[in-house]
PDB file of C-alpha atoms in Angstrom:
ATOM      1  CA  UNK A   1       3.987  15.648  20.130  1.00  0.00           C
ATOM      2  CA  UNK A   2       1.381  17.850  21.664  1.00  0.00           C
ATOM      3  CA  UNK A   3      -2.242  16.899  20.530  1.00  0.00           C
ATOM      4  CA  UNK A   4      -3.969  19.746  18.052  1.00  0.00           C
ATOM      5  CA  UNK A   5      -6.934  21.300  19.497  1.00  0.00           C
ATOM      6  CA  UNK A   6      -7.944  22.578  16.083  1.00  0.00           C
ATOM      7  CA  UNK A   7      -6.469  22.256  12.763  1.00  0.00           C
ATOM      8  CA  UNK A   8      -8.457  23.714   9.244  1.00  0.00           C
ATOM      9  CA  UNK A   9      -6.810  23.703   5.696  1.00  0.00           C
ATOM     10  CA  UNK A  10      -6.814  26.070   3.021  1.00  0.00           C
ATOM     11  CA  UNK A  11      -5.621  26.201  -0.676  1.00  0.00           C
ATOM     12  CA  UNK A  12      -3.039  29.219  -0.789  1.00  0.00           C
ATOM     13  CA  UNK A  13      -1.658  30.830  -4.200  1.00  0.00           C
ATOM     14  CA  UNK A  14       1.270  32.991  -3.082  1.00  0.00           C
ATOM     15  CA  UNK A  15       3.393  35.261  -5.027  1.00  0.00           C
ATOM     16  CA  UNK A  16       6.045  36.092  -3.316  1.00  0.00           C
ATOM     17  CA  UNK A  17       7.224  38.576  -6.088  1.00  0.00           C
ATOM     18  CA  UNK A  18       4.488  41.355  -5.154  1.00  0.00           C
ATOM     19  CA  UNK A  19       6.727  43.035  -2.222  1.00  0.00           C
ATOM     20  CA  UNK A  20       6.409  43.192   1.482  1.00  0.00           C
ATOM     21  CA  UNK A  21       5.056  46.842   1.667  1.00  0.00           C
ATOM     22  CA  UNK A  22       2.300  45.986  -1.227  1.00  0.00           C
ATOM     23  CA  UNK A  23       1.317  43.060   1.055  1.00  0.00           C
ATOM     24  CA  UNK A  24       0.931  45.285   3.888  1.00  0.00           C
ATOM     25  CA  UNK A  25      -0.687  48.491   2.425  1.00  0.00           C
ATOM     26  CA  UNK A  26      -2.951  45.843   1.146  1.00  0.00           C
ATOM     27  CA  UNK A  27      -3.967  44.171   4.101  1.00  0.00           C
ATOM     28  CA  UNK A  28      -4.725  47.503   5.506  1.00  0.00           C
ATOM     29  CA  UNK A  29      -3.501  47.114   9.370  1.00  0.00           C
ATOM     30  CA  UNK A  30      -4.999  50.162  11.808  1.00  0.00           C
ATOM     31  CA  UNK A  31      -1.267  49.582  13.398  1.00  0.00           C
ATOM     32  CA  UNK A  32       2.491  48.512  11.956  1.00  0.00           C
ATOM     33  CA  UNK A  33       5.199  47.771  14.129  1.00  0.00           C
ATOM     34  CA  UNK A  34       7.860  49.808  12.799  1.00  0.00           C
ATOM     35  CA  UNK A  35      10.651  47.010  13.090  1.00  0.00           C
ATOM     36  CA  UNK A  36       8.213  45.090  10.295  1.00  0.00           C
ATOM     37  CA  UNK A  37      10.159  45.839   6.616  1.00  0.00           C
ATOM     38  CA  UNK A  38      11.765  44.189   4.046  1.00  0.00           C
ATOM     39  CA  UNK A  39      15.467  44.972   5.796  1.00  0.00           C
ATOM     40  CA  UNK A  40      14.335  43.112   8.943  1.00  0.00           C
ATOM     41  CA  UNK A  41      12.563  40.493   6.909  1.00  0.00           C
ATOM     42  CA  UNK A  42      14.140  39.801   4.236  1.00  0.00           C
ATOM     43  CA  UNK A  43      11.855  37.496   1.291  1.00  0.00           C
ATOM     44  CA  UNK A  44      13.936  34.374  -0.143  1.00  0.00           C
ATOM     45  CA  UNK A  45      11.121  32.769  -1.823  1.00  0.00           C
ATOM     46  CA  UNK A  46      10.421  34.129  -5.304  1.00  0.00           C
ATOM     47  CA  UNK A  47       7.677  33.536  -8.016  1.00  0.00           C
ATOM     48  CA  UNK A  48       4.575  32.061  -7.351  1.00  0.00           C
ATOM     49  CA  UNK A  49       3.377  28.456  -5.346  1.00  0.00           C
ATOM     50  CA  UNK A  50       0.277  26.688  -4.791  1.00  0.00           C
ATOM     51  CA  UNK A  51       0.467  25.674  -0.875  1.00  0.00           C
ATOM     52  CA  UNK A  52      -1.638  23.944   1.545  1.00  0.00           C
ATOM     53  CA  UNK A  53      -1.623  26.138   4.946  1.00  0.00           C
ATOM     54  CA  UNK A  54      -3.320  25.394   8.250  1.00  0.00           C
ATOM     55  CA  UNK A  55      -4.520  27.299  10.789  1.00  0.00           C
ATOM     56  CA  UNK A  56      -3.400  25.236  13.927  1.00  0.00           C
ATOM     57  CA  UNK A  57      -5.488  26.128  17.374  1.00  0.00           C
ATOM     58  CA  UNK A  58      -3.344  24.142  20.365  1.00  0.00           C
ATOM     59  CA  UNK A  59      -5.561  25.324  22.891  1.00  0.00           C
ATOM     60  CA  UNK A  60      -3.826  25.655  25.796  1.00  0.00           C
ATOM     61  CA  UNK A  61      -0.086  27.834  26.597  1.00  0.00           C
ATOM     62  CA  UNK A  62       2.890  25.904  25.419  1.00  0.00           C
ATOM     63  CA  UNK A  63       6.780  27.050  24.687  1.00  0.00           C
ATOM     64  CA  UNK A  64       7.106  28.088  21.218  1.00  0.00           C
ATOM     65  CA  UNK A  65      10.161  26.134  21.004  1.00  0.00           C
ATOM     66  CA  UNK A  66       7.491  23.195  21.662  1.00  0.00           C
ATOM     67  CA  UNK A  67       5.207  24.611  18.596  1.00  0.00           C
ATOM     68  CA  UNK A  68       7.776  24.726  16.396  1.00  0.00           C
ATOM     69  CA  UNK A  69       9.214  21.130  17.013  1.00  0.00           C
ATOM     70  CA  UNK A  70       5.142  19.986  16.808  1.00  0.00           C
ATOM     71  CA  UNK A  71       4.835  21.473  13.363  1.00  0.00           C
ATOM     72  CA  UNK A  72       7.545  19.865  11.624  1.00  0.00           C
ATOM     73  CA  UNK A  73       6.633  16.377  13.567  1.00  0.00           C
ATOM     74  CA  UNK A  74       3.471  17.291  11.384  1.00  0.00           C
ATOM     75  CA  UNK A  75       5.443  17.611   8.656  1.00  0.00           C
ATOM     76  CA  UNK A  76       4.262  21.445   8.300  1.00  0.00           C
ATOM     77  CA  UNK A  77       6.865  23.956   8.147  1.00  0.00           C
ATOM     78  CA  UNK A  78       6.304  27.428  10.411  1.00  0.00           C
ATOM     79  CA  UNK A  79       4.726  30.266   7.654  1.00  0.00           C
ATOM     80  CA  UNK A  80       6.597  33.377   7.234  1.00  0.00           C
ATOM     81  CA  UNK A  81       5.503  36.602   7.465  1.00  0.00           C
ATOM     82  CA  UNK A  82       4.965  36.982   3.529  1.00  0.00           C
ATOM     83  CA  UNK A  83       2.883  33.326   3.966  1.00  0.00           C
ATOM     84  CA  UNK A  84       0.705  35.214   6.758  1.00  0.00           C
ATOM     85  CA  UNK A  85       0.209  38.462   4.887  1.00  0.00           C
ATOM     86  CA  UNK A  86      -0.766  36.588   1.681  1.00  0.00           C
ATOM     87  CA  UNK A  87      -2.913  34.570   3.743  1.00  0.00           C
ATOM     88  CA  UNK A  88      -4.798  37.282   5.497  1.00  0.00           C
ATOM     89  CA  UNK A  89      -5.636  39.015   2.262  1.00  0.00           C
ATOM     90  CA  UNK A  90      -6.901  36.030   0.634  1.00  0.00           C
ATOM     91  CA  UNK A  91      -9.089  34.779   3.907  1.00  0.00           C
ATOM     92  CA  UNK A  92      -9.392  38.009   6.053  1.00  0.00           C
ATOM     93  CA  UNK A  93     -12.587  36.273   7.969  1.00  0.00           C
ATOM     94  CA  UNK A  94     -10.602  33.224   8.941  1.00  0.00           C
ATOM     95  CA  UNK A  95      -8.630  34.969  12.140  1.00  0.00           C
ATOM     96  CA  UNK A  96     -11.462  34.081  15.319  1.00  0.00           C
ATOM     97  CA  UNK A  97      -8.913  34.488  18.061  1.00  0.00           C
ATOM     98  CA  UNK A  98      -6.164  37.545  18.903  1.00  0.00           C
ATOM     99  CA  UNK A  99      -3.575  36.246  18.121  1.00  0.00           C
ATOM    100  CA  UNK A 100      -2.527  34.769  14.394  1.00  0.00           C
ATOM    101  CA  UNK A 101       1.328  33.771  14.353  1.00  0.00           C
ATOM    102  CA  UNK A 102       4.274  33.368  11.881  1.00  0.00           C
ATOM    103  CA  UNK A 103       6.945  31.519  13.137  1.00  0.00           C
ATOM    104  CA  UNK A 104       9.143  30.704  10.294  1.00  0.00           C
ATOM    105  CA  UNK A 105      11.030  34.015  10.049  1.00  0.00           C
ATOM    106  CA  UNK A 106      12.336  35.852  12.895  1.00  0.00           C
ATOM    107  CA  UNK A 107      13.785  39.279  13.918  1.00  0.00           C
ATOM    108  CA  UNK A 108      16.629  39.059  16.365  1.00  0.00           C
ATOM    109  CA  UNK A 109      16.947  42.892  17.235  1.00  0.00           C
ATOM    110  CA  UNK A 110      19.460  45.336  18.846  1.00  0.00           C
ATOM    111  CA  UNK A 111      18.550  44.003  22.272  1.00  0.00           C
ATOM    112  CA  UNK A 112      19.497  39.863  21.070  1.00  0.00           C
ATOM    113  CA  UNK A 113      15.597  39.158  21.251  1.00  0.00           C
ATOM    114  CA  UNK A 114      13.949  37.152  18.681  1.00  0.00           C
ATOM    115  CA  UNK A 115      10.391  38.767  17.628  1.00  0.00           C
ATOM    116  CA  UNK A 116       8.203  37.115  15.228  1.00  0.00           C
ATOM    117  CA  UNK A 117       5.309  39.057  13.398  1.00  0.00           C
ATOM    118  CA  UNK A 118       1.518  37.651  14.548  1.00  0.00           C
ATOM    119  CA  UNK A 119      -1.576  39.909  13.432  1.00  0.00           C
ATOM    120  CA  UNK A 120      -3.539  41.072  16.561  1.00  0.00           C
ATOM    121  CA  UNK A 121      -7.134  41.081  15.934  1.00  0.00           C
ATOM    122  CA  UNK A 122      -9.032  44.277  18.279  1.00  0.00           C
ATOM    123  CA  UNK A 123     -12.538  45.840  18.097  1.00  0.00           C
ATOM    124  CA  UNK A 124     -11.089  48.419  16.049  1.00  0.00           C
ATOM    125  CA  UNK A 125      -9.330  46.405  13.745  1.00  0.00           C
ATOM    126  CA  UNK A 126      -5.579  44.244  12.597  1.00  0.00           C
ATOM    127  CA  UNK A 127      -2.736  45.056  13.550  1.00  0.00           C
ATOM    128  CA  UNK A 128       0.752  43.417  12.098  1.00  0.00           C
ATOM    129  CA  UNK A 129       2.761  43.215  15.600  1.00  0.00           C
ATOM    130  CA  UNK A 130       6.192  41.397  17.129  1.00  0.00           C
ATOM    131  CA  UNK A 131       6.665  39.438  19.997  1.00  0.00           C
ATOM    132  CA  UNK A 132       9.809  37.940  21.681  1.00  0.00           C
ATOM    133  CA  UNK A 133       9.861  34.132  20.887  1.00  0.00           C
ATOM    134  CA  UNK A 134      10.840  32.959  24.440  1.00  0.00           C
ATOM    135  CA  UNK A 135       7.772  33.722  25.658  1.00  0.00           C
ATOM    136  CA  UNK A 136       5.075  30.997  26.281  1.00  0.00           C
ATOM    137  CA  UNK A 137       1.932  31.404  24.177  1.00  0.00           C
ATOM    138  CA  UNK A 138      -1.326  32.157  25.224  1.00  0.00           C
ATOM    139  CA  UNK A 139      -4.565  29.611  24.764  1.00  0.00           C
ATOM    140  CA  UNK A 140      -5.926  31.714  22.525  1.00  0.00           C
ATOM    141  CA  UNK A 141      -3.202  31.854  20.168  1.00  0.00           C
ATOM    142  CA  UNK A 142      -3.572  30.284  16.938  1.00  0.00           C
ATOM    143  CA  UNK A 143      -0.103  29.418  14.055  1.00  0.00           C
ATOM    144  CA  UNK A 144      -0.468  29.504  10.405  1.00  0.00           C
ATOM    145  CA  UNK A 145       1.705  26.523   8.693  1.00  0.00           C
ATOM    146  CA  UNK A 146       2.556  24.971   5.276  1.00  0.00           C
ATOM    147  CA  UNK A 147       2.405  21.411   4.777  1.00  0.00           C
ATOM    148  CA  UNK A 148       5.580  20.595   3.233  1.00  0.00           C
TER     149      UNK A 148
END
């Protein structure tokens, strides 16, 4: 297991029952990738939950295969994009680097590429973005997770 440059927890209540397009209309991004809906991610939670998240800083690039098999060693489980959009609205101020990821629910599109959603952080504002999986992440990076 890779050693945790950062970790900081937060008390989440989710309801997953509010919708995917409520959570992002709410959240007001300045940009939506388009392939981000309820058809390409689909919500299998339902009702409401009292979770722990984390934000988890690695510092440094690693696989995200290598993330994802760190989190569960951590006993965390990768959030999902209704986890991160829930999370944003509750703790907008919390995101200090670019890049915020979701992990636990992918996109594989036309192409066969995996893309998870991650909100981008720029002068002018969030955006709610994909990126292909296989790639290596950057330093700056930064995961949200749910202790199991």
């Amino acid at each position: 297991m890779t050693a945790v440059a950062s970790i900081r927890f937060f008390p989440l209540k989710a309801d997953y029952d509010v919708g995917l397009s409520n959570l992002i209309r709410a959240n007001g991004f300045r940009d939506i990738n388009r392939q981000i809906n309820s058809k390409n991610f689909p919500n299998a939670r339902r009702g409401q939950a009292m979770l722990e998240t984390a934000v988890i800083y690695f510092g440094w690039p690693m696989e995200i295969a290598e993330i994802a098999h760190d989190l569960e060693a951590m006993y965390f489980r990768s959030a999902e994009l209704m986890d991160l959009l829930i999370f944003n609205l509750k703790y907008p101020g919390v995101q200090l680097v670019p890049r915020f990821n979701a992990l636990g629910l992918v996109y594989h599109n036309a192409f066969g590429l995996d893309l998870a959603p991650y909100i981008y952080l720029t002068d002018e504002g969030r955006e709610l973005q994909l990126d292909h999986i296989g790639d290596e992440s950057d330093n700056l990076d930064c995961y949200l997770a749910i202790k199991k």
